[in-house]
PDB file of C-alpha atoms in Angstrom:
ATOM      1  CA  MET A   1     -25.649 -29.367  28.761  1.00  0.00           C
ATOM      2  CA  ARG A   2     -28.866 -27.324  28.821  1.00  0.00           C
ATOM      3  CA  ILE A   3     -31.927 -28.912  27.211  1.00  0.00           C
ATOM      4  CA  LEU A   4     -35.212 -27.108  26.536  1.00  0.00           C
ATOM      5  CA  ILE A   5     -38.342 -29.242  26.214  1.00  0.00           C
ATOM      6  CA  PRO A   6     -41.647 -27.667  25.068  1.00  0.00           C
ATOM      7  CA  THR A   7     -44.584 -29.465  26.667  1.00  0.00           C
ATOM      8  CA  ASP A   8     -48.348 -29.384  26.333  1.00  0.00           C
ATOM      9  CA  PHE A   9     -48.565 -32.049  29.086  1.00  0.00           C
ATOM     10  CA  SER A  10     -49.505 -34.718  26.496  1.00  0.00           C
ATOM     11  CA  GLU A  11     -48.148 -38.270  26.578  1.00  0.00           C
ATOM     12  CA  LEU A  12     -46.131 -37.449  23.476  1.00  0.00           C
ATOM     13  CA  SER A  13     -44.307 -34.568  25.133  1.00  0.00           C
ATOM     14  CA  LYS A  14     -43.627 -36.804  28.132  1.00  0.00           C
ATOM     15  CA  VAL A  15     -41.750 -39.181  25.813  1.00  0.00           C
ATOM     16  CA  ALA A  16     -39.248 -36.379  25.067  1.00  0.00           C
ATOM     17  CA  ILE A  17     -38.998 -35.502  28.747  1.00  0.00           C
ATOM     18  CA  GLN A  18     -38.341 -39.090  29.798  1.00  0.00           C
ATOM     19  CA  TYR A  19     -35.678 -39.475  27.111  1.00  0.00           C
ATOM     20  CA  ALA A  20     -33.911 -36.344  28.356  1.00  0.00           C
ATOM     21  CA  VAL A  21     -34.252 -37.453  31.977  1.00  0.00           C
ATOM     22  CA  ASP A  22     -32.671 -40.816  31.112  1.00  0.00           C
ATOM     23  CA  LEU A  23     -29.925 -39.037  29.198  1.00  0.00           C
ATOM     24  CA  SER A  24     -29.147 -37.106  32.354  1.00  0.00           C
ATOM     25  CA  LYS A  25     -28.070 -40.399  33.959  1.00  0.00           C
ATOM     26  CA  ASP A  26     -25.064 -40.410  31.618  1.00  0.00           C
ATOM     27  CA  LEU A  27     -24.453 -36.661  31.170  1.00  0.00           C
ATOM     28  CA  GLU A  28     -24.613 -33.578  33.327  1.00  0.00           C
ATOM     29  CA  VAL A  29     -27.878 -32.101  32.072  1.00  0.00           C
ATOM     30  CA  GLU A  30     -30.044 -29.107  33.040  1.00  0.00           C
ATOM     31  CA  LEU A  31     -33.632 -29.455  31.855  1.00  0.00           C
ATOM     32  CA  LYS A  32     -36.008 -26.540  31.274  1.00  0.00           C
ATOM     33  CA  LEU A  33     -39.652 -27.229  30.480  1.00  0.00           C
ATOM     34  CA  LEU A  34     -41.597 -24.666  28.509  1.00  0.00           C
ATOM     35  CA  HIS A  35     -45.386 -24.470  28.234  1.00  0.00           C
ATOM     36  CA  VAL A  36     -46.854 -21.933  25.809  1.00  0.00           C
ATOM     37  CA  ILE A  37     -50.526 -21.063  26.365  1.00  0.00           C
ATOM     38  CA  ASP A  38     -52.111 -20.612  22.925  1.00  0.00           C
ATOM     39  CA  THR A  39     -53.701 -17.153  22.569  1.00  0.00           C
ATOM     40  CA  SER A  40     -54.702 -17.587  18.926  1.00  0.00           C
ATOM     41  CA  ALA A  41     -58.382 -18.322  19.727  1.00  0.00           C
ATOM     42  CA  PRO A  42     -61.089 -16.305  17.900  1.00  0.00           C
ATOM     43  CA  SER A  43     -61.812 -12.896  19.433  1.00  0.00           C
ATOM     44  CA  ARG A  44     -65.276 -13.867  20.756  1.00  0.00           C
ATOM     45  CA  ALA A  45     -63.597 -16.610  22.774  1.00  0.00           C
ATOM     46  CA  ARG A  46     -61.526 -13.955  24.463  1.00  0.00           C
ATOM     47  CA  VAL A  47     -64.475 -12.039  25.939  1.00  0.00           C
ATOM     48  CA  GLY A  48     -63.730 -11.648  29.620  1.00  0.00           C
ATOM     49  CA  SER A  49     -60.206 -12.681  28.729  1.00  0.00           C
ATOM     50  CA  ASN A  50     -58.581 -11.469  31.967  1.00  0.00           C
ATOM     51  CA  LYS A  51     -60.395 -13.995  34.135  1.00  0.00           C
ATOM     52  CA  LEU A  52     -60.179 -16.651  31.430  1.00  0.00           C
ATOM     53  CA  GLN A  53     -56.418 -16.165  31.036  1.00  0.00           C
ATOM     54  CA  GLU A  54     -55.927 -16.275  34.794  1.00  0.00           C
ATOM     55  CA  ALA A  55     -57.876 -19.538  35.008  1.00  0.00           C
ATOM     56  CA  ILE A  56     -55.906 -21.054  32.088  1.00  0.00           C
ATOM     57  CA  LYS A  57     -52.597 -20.014  33.621  1.00  0.00           C
ATOM     58  CA  ALA A  58     -53.586 -21.433  37.035  1.00  0.00           C
ATOM     59  CA  SER A  59     -54.582 -24.685  35.356  1.00  0.00           C
ATOM     60  CA  SER A  60     -51.234 -24.797  33.535  1.00  0.00           C
ATOM     61  CA  GLU A  61     -49.354 -24.146  36.757  1.00  0.00           C
ATOM     62  CA  ARG A  62     -51.149 -27.086  38.367  1.00  0.00           C
ATOM     63  CA  ALA A  63     -50.435 -29.349  35.404  1.00  0.00           C
ATOM     64  CA  MET A  64     -46.745 -28.364  35.433  1.00  0.00           C
ATOM     65  CA  LYS A  65     -46.462 -29.039  39.190  1.00  0.00           C
ATOM     66  CA  GLU A  66     -48.072 -32.448  38.687  1.00  0.00           C
ATOM     67  CA  LEU A  67     -45.675 -33.171  35.848  1.00  0.00           C
ATOM     68  CA  LEU A  68     -42.645 -32.238  37.971  1.00  0.00           C
ATOM     69  CA  ALA A  69     -43.931 -34.403  40.819  1.00  0.00           C
ATOM     70  CA  SER A  70     -44.371 -37.393  38.482  1.00  0.00           C
ATOM     71  CA  ILE A  71     -40.829 -36.951  37.109  1.00  0.00           C
ATOM     72  CA  GLU A  72     -39.441 -36.877  40.665  1.00  0.00           C
ATOM     73  CA  LYS A  73     -41.510 -39.901  41.661  1.00  0.00           C
ATOM     74  CA  ASP A  74     -40.540 -42.040  38.637  1.00  0.00           C
ATOM     75  CA  ASN A  75     -36.799 -41.302  38.724  1.00  0.00           C
ATOM     76  CA  THR A  76     -34.427 -41.964  41.547  1.00  0.00           C
ATOM     77  CA  HIS A  77     -31.459 -39.827  40.452  1.00  0.00           C
ATOM     78  CA  LYS A  78     -31.311 -36.098  41.070  1.00  0.00           C
ATOM     79  CA  ILE A  79     -32.413 -33.975  38.129  1.00  0.00           C
ATOM     80  CA  ASP A  80     -31.752 -30.282  37.635  1.00  0.00           C
ATOM     81  CA  ILE A  81     -35.054 -29.104  36.213  1.00  0.00           C
ATOM     82  CA  SER A  82     -36.872 -25.749  35.964  1.00  0.00           C
ATOM     83  CA  TYR A  83     -39.858 -24.504  34.022  1.00  0.00           C
ATOM     84  CA  GLU A  84     -41.465 -21.503  32.366  1.00  0.00           C
ATOM     85  CA  ILE A  85     -45.068 -20.815  31.400  1.00  0.00           C
ATOM     86  CA  THR A  86     -45.851 -18.099  28.884  1.00  0.00           C
ATOM     87  CA  SER A  87     -48.573 -17.107  26.399  1.00  0.00           C
ATOM     88  CA  GLY A  88     -48.369 -16.604  22.637  1.00  0.00           C
ATOM     89  CA  THR A  89     -49.558 -17.502  19.159  1.00  0.00           C
ATOM     90  CA  SER A  90     -46.398 -19.040  17.741  1.00  0.00           C
ATOM     91  CA  ILE A  91     -44.745 -21.826  19.752  1.00  0.00           C
ATOM     92  CA  GLY A  92     -41.813 -21.941  17.338  1.00  0.00           C
ATOM     93  CA  LYS A  93     -40.871 -18.318  17.998  1.00  0.00           C
ATOM     94  CA  TYR A  94     -41.301 -18.652  21.754  1.00  0.00           C
ATOM     95  CA  VAL A  95     -39.125 -21.780  21.830  1.00  0.00           C
ATOM     96  CA  GLU A  96     -36.397 -19.899  19.927  1.00  0.00           C
ATOM     97  CA  THR A  97     -36.638 -16.820  22.180  1.00  0.00           C
ATOM     98  CA  THR A  98     -36.583 -18.933  25.369  1.00  0.00           C
ATOM     99  CA  ALA A  99     -33.705 -21.050  24.116  1.00  0.00           C
ATOM    100  CA  LEU A 100     -31.525 -18.042  23.297  1.00  0.00           C
ATOM    101  CA  LYS A 101     -32.417 -16.279  26.541  1.00  0.00           C
ATOM    102  CA  ASN A 102     -31.451 -19.334  28.603  1.00  0.00           C
ATOM    103  CA  ASP A 103     -28.323 -20.333  26.669  1.00  0.00           C
ATOM    104  CA  ILE A 104     -29.910 -23.641  25.667  1.00  0.00           C
ATOM    105  CA  ASP A 105     -27.760 -26.245  23.840  1.00  0.00           C
ATOM    106  CA  ILE A 106     -30.508 -28.544  22.530  1.00  0.00           C
ATOM    107  CA  VAL A 107     -34.261 -28.262  21.992  1.00  0.00           C
ATOM    108  CA  CYS A 108     -35.926 -31.631  22.504  1.00  0.00           C
ATOM    109  CA  ILE A 109     -39.426 -32.496  21.234  1.00  0.00           C
ATOM    110  CA  GLY A 110     -41.597 -35.559  20.944  1.00  0.00           C
ATOM    111  CA  THR A 111     -42.848 -36.512  17.503  1.00  0.00           C
ATOM    112  CA  LYS A 112     -45.647 -38.769  16.299  1.00  0.00           C
ATOM    113  CA  GLY A 113     -44.262 -41.725  14.405  1.00  0.00           C
ATOM    114  CA  ALA A 114     -47.240 -43.155  12.625  1.00  0.00           C
ATOM    115  CA  SER A 115     -49.139 -43.133   9.372  1.00  0.00           C
ATOM    116  CA  GLY A 116     -50.519 -39.745   8.506  1.00  0.00           C
ATOM    117  CA  LEU A 117     -47.266 -38.238   9.739  1.00  0.00           C
ATOM    118  CA  LYS A 118     -47.420 -35.334   7.342  1.00  0.00           C
ATOM    119  CA  LYS A 119     -50.629 -34.102   8.930  1.00  0.00           C
ATOM    120  CA  ILE A 120     -49.736 -35.010  12.501  1.00  0.00           C
ATOM    121  CA  LEU A 121     -46.117 -33.931  12.614  1.00  0.00           C
ATOM    122  CA  PHE A 122     -45.214 -31.541   9.873  1.00  0.00           C
ATOM    123  CA  GLY A 123     -48.477 -29.623  10.014  1.00  0.00           C
ATOM    124  CA  SER A 124     -47.874 -29.226  13.711  1.00  0.00           C
ATOM    125  CA  ASN A 125     -45.745 -27.449  16.281  1.00  0.00           C
ATOM    126  CA  ALA A 126     -42.758 -29.727  15.543  1.00  0.00           C
ATOM    127  CA  ALA A 127     -42.345 -28.273  12.084  1.00  0.00           C
ATOM    128  CA  SER A 128     -42.560 -24.702  13.460  1.00  0.00           C
ATOM    129  CA  ILE A 129     -39.891 -25.465  16.042  1.00  0.00           C
ATOM    130  CA  ILE A 130     -37.521 -27.063  13.551  1.00  0.00           C
ATOM    131  CA  GLU A 131     -37.960 -24.255  11.053  1.00  0.00           C
ATOM    132  CA  ASN A 132     -37.537 -21.458  13.600  1.00  0.00           C
ATOM    133  CA  SER A 133     -34.756 -22.872  15.753  1.00  0.00           C
ATOM    134  CA  SER A 134     -31.198 -21.745  15.269  1.00  0.00           C
ATOM    135  CA  ILE A 135     -30.329 -24.266  17.984  1.00  0.00           C
ATOM    136  CA  PRO A 136     -30.058 -28.010  17.274  1.00  0.00           C
ATOM    137  CA  VAL A 137     -33.384 -29.844  17.624  1.00  0.00           C
ATOM    138  CA  LEU A 138     -33.562 -33.400  18.908  1.00  0.00           C
ATOM    139  CA  THR A 139     -36.837 -35.112  17.895  1.00  0.00           C
ATOM    140  CA  ILE A 140     -37.855 -38.178  19.855  1.00  0.00           C
ATOM    141  CA  PRO A 141     -40.299 -40.604  18.163  1.00  0.00           C
ATOM    142  CA  GLU A 142     -43.130 -41.801  20.351  1.00  0.00           C
ATOM    143  CA  PHE A 143     -41.721 -45.331  20.715  1.00  0.00           C
ATOM    144  CA  ALA A 144     -38.126 -44.275  21.339  1.00  0.00           C
ATOM    145  CA  ARG A 145     -36.479 -45.193  24.603  1.00  0.00           C
ATOM    146  CA  TYR A 146     -33.030 -44.093  25.743  1.00  0.00           C
ATOM    147  CA  LYS A 147     -30.592 -47.014  25.803  1.00  0.00           C
ATOM    148  CA  GLY A 148     -27.380 -45.070  25.478  1.00  0.00           C
ATOM    149  CA  ILE A 149     -25.914 -43.441  22.353  1.00  0.00           C
ATOM    150  CA  LYS A 150     -23.048 -45.471  20.950  1.00  0.00           C
ATOM    151  CA  ASN A 151     -23.673 -45.329  17.199  1.00  0.00           C
ATOM    152  CA  ILE A 152     -24.519 -42.051  15.449  1.00  0.00           C
ATOM    153  CA  VAL A 153     -25.286 -41.970  11.723  1.00  0.00           C
ATOM    154  CA  TYR A 154     -24.351 -38.584  10.261  1.00  0.00           C
ATOM    155  CA  SER A 155     -25.849 -38.246   6.784  1.00  0.00           C
ATOM    156  CA  SER A 156     -23.546 -35.940   4.809  1.00  0.00           C
ATOM    157  CA  ASP A 157     -23.281 -34.532   1.316  1.00  0.00           C
ATOM    158  CA  PHE A 158     -19.584 -33.925   2.085  1.00  0.00           C
ATOM    159  CA  TYR A 159     -20.031 -30.138   1.704  1.00  0.00           C
ATOM    160  CA  ASN A 160     -18.886 -28.317   4.864  1.00  0.00           C
ATOM    161  CA  LEU A 161     -17.906 -31.698   6.321  1.00  0.00           C
ATOM    162  CA  GLU A 162     -15.304 -30.313   8.713  1.00  0.00           C
ATOM    163  CA  LYS A 163     -17.526 -27.440   9.899  1.00  0.00           C
ATOM    164  CA  GLU A 164     -20.381 -29.808  10.564  1.00  0.00           C
ATOM    165  CA  LEU A 165     -18.136 -32.288  12.395  1.00  0.00           C
ATOM    166  CA  ASP A 166     -17.026 -29.400  14.591  1.00  0.00           C
ATOM    167  CA  LEU A 167     -20.590 -29.352  15.953  1.00  0.00           C
ATOM    168  CA  ILE A 168     -21.107 -33.121  16.091  1.00  0.00           C
ATOM    169  CA  ILE A 169     -17.881 -34.333  17.652  1.00  0.00           C
ATOM    170  CA  PRO A 170     -18.207 -32.601  21.067  1.00  0.00           C
ATOM    171  CA  PHE A 171     -21.550 -34.408  21.570  1.00  0.00           C
ATOM    172  CA  ALA A 172     -20.153 -37.726  20.307  1.00  0.00           C
ATOM    173  CA  LYS A 173     -17.170 -37.416  22.667  1.00  0.00           C
ATOM    174  CA  LEU A 174     -19.512 -36.911  25.612  1.00  0.00           C
ATOM    175  CA  MET A 175     -21.191 -40.184  24.746  1.00  0.00           C
ATOM    176  CA  ASP A 176     -17.999 -41.948  23.536  1.00  0.00           C
ATOM    177  CA  ALA A 177     -20.039 -42.758  20.407  1.00  0.00           C
ATOM    178  CA  TRP A 178     -19.045 -43.812  16.928  1.00  0.00           C
ATOM    179  CA  ILE A 179     -19.749 -41.258  14.170  1.00  0.00           C
ATOM    180  CA  GLN A 180     -20.800 -43.184  11.081  1.00  0.00           C
ATOM    181  CA  ILE A 181     -20.443 -40.637   8.257  1.00  0.00           C
ATOM    182  CA  LEU A 182     -22.737 -41.745   5.444  1.00  0.00           C
ATOM    183  CA  HIS A 183     -22.694 -40.392   1.925  1.00  0.00           C
ATOM    184  CA  ILE A 184     -25.248 -41.542  -0.657  1.00  0.00           C
ATOM    185  CA  ASP A 185     -23.906 -41.701  -4.201  1.00  0.00           C
ATOM    186  CA  LYS A 186     -26.965 -41.498  -6.417  1.00  0.00           C
ATOM    187  CA  ALA A 187     -25.359 -40.977  -9.837  1.00  0.00           C
ATOM    188  CA  ASP A 188     -21.696 -41.864  -9.655  1.00  0.00           C
ATOM    189  CA  GLU A 189     -20.986 -38.487  -8.068  1.00  0.00           C
ATOM    190  CA  GLY A 190     -19.178 -39.967  -5.141  1.00  0.00           C
ATOM    191  CA  PHE A 191     -16.346 -38.667  -3.013  1.00  0.00           C
ATOM    192  CA  GLU A 192     -13.434 -37.529  -5.146  1.00  0.00           C
ATOM    193  CA  GLY A 193     -10.419 -39.100  -3.561  1.00  0.00           C
ATOM    194  CA  ASP A 194      -9.532 -41.965  -1.260  1.00  0.00           C
ATOM    195  CA  LEU A 195     -12.336 -42.442   1.296  1.00  0.00           C
ATOM    196  CA  GLN A 196     -10.131 -44.377   3.693  1.00  0.00           C
ATOM    197  CA  GLN A 197      -7.461 -41.717   3.525  1.00  0.00           C
ATOM    198  CA  LYS A 198     -10.050 -39.025   4.228  1.00  0.00           C
ATOM    199  CA  GLU A 199     -11.285 -41.033   7.183  1.00  0.00           C
ATOM    200  CA  LYS A 200      -7.748 -41.264   8.615  1.00  0.00           C
ATOM    201  CA  SER A 201      -7.299 -37.510   8.041  1.00  0.00           C
ATOM    202  CA  LEU A 202     -10.460 -36.673   9.960  1.00  0.00           C
ATOM    203  CA  ILE A 203      -9.484 -38.955  12.844  1.00  0.00           C
ATOM    204  CA  LYS A 204      -6.155 -37.148  13.048  1.00  0.00           C
ATOM    205  CA  ASP A 205      -7.493 -33.633  12.638  1.00  0.00           C
ATOM    206  CA  PHE A 206     -10.210 -34.033  15.276  1.00  0.00           C
ATOM    207  CA  SER A 207      -8.201 -36.270  17.609  1.00  0.00           C
ATOM    208  CA  TYR A 208     -11.135 -38.668  17.724  1.00  0.00           C
ATOM    209  CA  GLN A 209     -10.735 -42.305  16.820  1.00  0.00           C
ATOM    210  CA  LYS A 210     -14.377 -43.306  16.442  1.00  0.00           C
ATOM    211  CA  ILE A 211     -15.011 -41.944  12.958  1.00  0.00           C
ATOM    212  CA  LYS A 212     -15.974 -44.176  10.044  1.00  0.00           C
ATOM    213  CA  MET A 213     -16.873 -43.118   6.508  1.00  0.00           C
ATOM    214  CA  THR A 214     -19.187 -45.110   4.273  1.00  0.00           C
ATOM    215  CA  GLU A 215     -20.433 -44.436   0.757  1.00  0.00           C
ATOM    216  CA  LEU A 216     -23.493 -46.216  -0.576  1.00  0.00           C
ATOM    217  CA  LYS A 217     -24.378 -46.358  -4.266  1.00  0.00           C
ATOM    218  CA  ILE A 218     -28.147 -46.181  -4.316  1.00  0.00           C
ATOM    219  CA  ASN A 219     -30.608 -44.026  -6.241  1.00  0.00           C
ATOM    220  CA  SER A 220     -32.484 -42.758  -3.186  1.00  0.00           C
ATOM    221  CA  VAL A 221     -31.005 -40.856  -0.260  1.00  0.00           C
ATOM    222  CA  VAL A 222     -33.959 -41.797   1.878  1.00  0.00           C
ATOM    223  CA  LEU A 223     -33.653 -45.540   1.116  1.00  0.00           C
ATOM    224  CA  GLY A 224     -29.922 -45.357   1.695  1.00  0.00           C
ATOM    225  CA  ILE A 225     -30.222 -43.696   5.084  1.00  0.00           C
ATOM    226  CA  ASN A 226     -32.868 -46.132   6.295  1.00  0.00           C
ATOM    227  CA  LYS A 227     -30.935 -49.165   5.084  1.00  0.00           C
ATOM    228  CA  PHE A 228     -27.696 -47.994   6.697  1.00  0.00           C
ATOM    229  CA  VAL A 229     -29.414 -47.122  10.005  1.00  0.00           C
ATOM    230  CA  ALA A 230     -30.725 -50.673  10.173  1.00  0.00           C
ATOM    231  CA  ASP A 231     -27.379 -52.190   9.117  1.00  0.00           C
ATOM    232  CA  VAL A 232     -25.329 -50.457  11.845  1.00  0.00           C
ATOM    233  CA  ASP A 233     -28.092 -50.534  14.494  1.00  0.00           C
ATOM    234  CA  ALA A 234     -27.885 -46.770  14.981  1.00  0.00           C
ATOM    235  CA  ASP A 235     -28.986 -45.002  18.169  1.00  0.00           C
ATOM    236  CA  MET A 236     -29.359 -41.595  16.504  1.00  0.00           C
ATOM    237  CA  VAL A 237     -29.415 -39.926  13.113  1.00  0.00           C
ATOM    238  CA  ILE A 238     -27.915 -36.467  12.526  1.00  0.00           C
ATOM    239  CA  MET A 239     -28.840 -34.232   9.601  1.00  0.00           C
ATOM    240  CA  PHE A 240     -28.013 -30.661   8.605  1.00  0.00           C
ATOM    241  CA  THR A 241     -30.940 -28.995   6.849  1.00  0.00           C
ATOM    242  CA  HIS A 242     -32.860 -25.751   6.669  1.00  0.00           C
ATOM    243  CA  HIS A 243     -35.970 -27.392   5.245  1.00  0.00           C
ATOM    244  CA  THR A 244     -38.456 -29.751   6.891  1.00  0.00           C
ATOM    245  CA  ASN A 245     -39.608 -31.248   3.579  1.00  0.00           C
ATOM    246  CA  PHE A 246     -36.608 -33.578   3.298  1.00  0.00           C
ATOM    247  CA  ILE A 247     -36.976 -34.778   6.869  1.00  0.00           C
ATOM    248  CA  GLU A 248     -40.671 -35.326   6.221  1.00  0.00           C
ATOM    249  CA  LYS A 249     -39.792 -37.443   3.188  1.00  0.00           C
ATOM    250  CA  VAL A 250     -37.386 -39.559   5.251  1.00  0.00           C
ATOM    251  CA  PHE A 251     -39.994 -40.227   7.913  1.00  0.00           C
ATOM    252  CA  GLN A 252     -42.802 -40.916   5.424  1.00  0.00           C
ATOM    253  CA  GLN A 253     -40.780 -43.449   3.423  1.00  0.00           C
ATOM    254  CA  SER A 254     -39.526 -45.104   6.573  1.00  0.00           C
ATOM    255  CA  VAL A 255     -43.167 -45.702   7.528  1.00  0.00           C
ATOM    256  CA  THR A 256     -43.837 -47.529   4.261  1.00  0.00           C
ATOM    257  CA  GLN A 257     -40.620 -49.521   4.556  1.00  0.00           C
ATOM    258  CA  ASN A 258     -41.441 -50.568   8.135  1.00  0.00           C
ATOM    259  CA  THR A 259     -37.888 -49.798   9.299  1.00  0.00           C
ATOM    260  CA  ALA A 260     -36.783 -48.960  12.816  1.00  0.00           C
ATOM    261  CA  PHE A 261     -35.692 -45.366  12.057  1.00  0.00           C
ATOM    262  CA  GLN A 262     -39.108 -43.708  12.123  1.00  0.00           C
ATOM    263  CA  THR A 263     -40.395 -45.476  15.225  1.00  0.00           C
ATOM    264  CA  ARG A 264     -37.463 -45.606  17.620  1.00  0.00           C
ATOM    265  CA  ILE A 265     -34.441 -43.572  16.442  1.00  0.00           C
ATOM    266  CA  PRO A 266     -34.103 -39.964  17.554  1.00  0.00           C
ATOM    267  CA  LEU A 267     -33.310 -37.452  14.829  1.00  0.00           C
ATOM    268  CA  PHE A 268     -30.900 -34.623  15.653  1.00  0.00           C
ATOM    269  CA  THR A 269     -31.231 -31.715  13.174  1.00  0.00           C
ATOM    270  CA  PHE A 270     -28.838 -28.801  12.819  1.00  0.00           C
ATOM    271  CA  GLN A 271     -29.440 -25.708  10.663  1.00  0.00           C
ATOM    272  CA  LYS A 272     -27.360 -25.941   7.531  1.00  0.00           C
ATOM    273  CA  GLU A 273     -25.400 -22.805   6.711  1.00  0.00           C
ATOM    274  CA  ALA A 274     -26.970 -20.829   3.852  1.00  0.00           C
TER     275      ALA A 274
END
């Protein structure tokens, strides 16, 4: 599994790196770190830009080498890790380009889980990466720590269920994790048919025993997800979406509810088919 991790050498980006490093204890993982030097400064700041850019790149190289040394020092197992340093004005586009060029399976980023999240997270590079990435994005909250992945909550509207499970199940099998398929029934528009029978059918069709389907009658998708995550002690939440506004809403409400999701549970987002 190839994982790309954008880094600005901050403590927050190191959270994502450490999570991926710890994941590599259980899976065969190749890590690639990407640092994008921001060139969007005002034109007057770019006077004498050749020397300035050389100095910035040299500084970035030193910071990257220090980061690699600290990873090696703090972890005893062997890690397959490489890096790339580039320059640009849009980190989201550079992450997408680098991911496609290097056949990346997952983009992994650290996210700020605190009040003021809208300003800190979704007005930031994280939103740009999620919006631009055609590759699944794993967001790691600042207080998240890898403790294995045994319980995955997959929030589903039951549209394209089989197609989406095609993407989820290979990852779940690697971790030998339960897939808890959650559907929120807001207005008695629940699953048409026998839920238990559908569960058995999915288990048979995908040759995977650890699938469970649950339907909650509650008037808020966000409340339902957060309640269920706490109830099953989930290690990860998976969503399919092409908008960040819904994810933002989930995180913001989880802050006010003081639940575990926003502060310690990684969120794995896939692009929903148009």
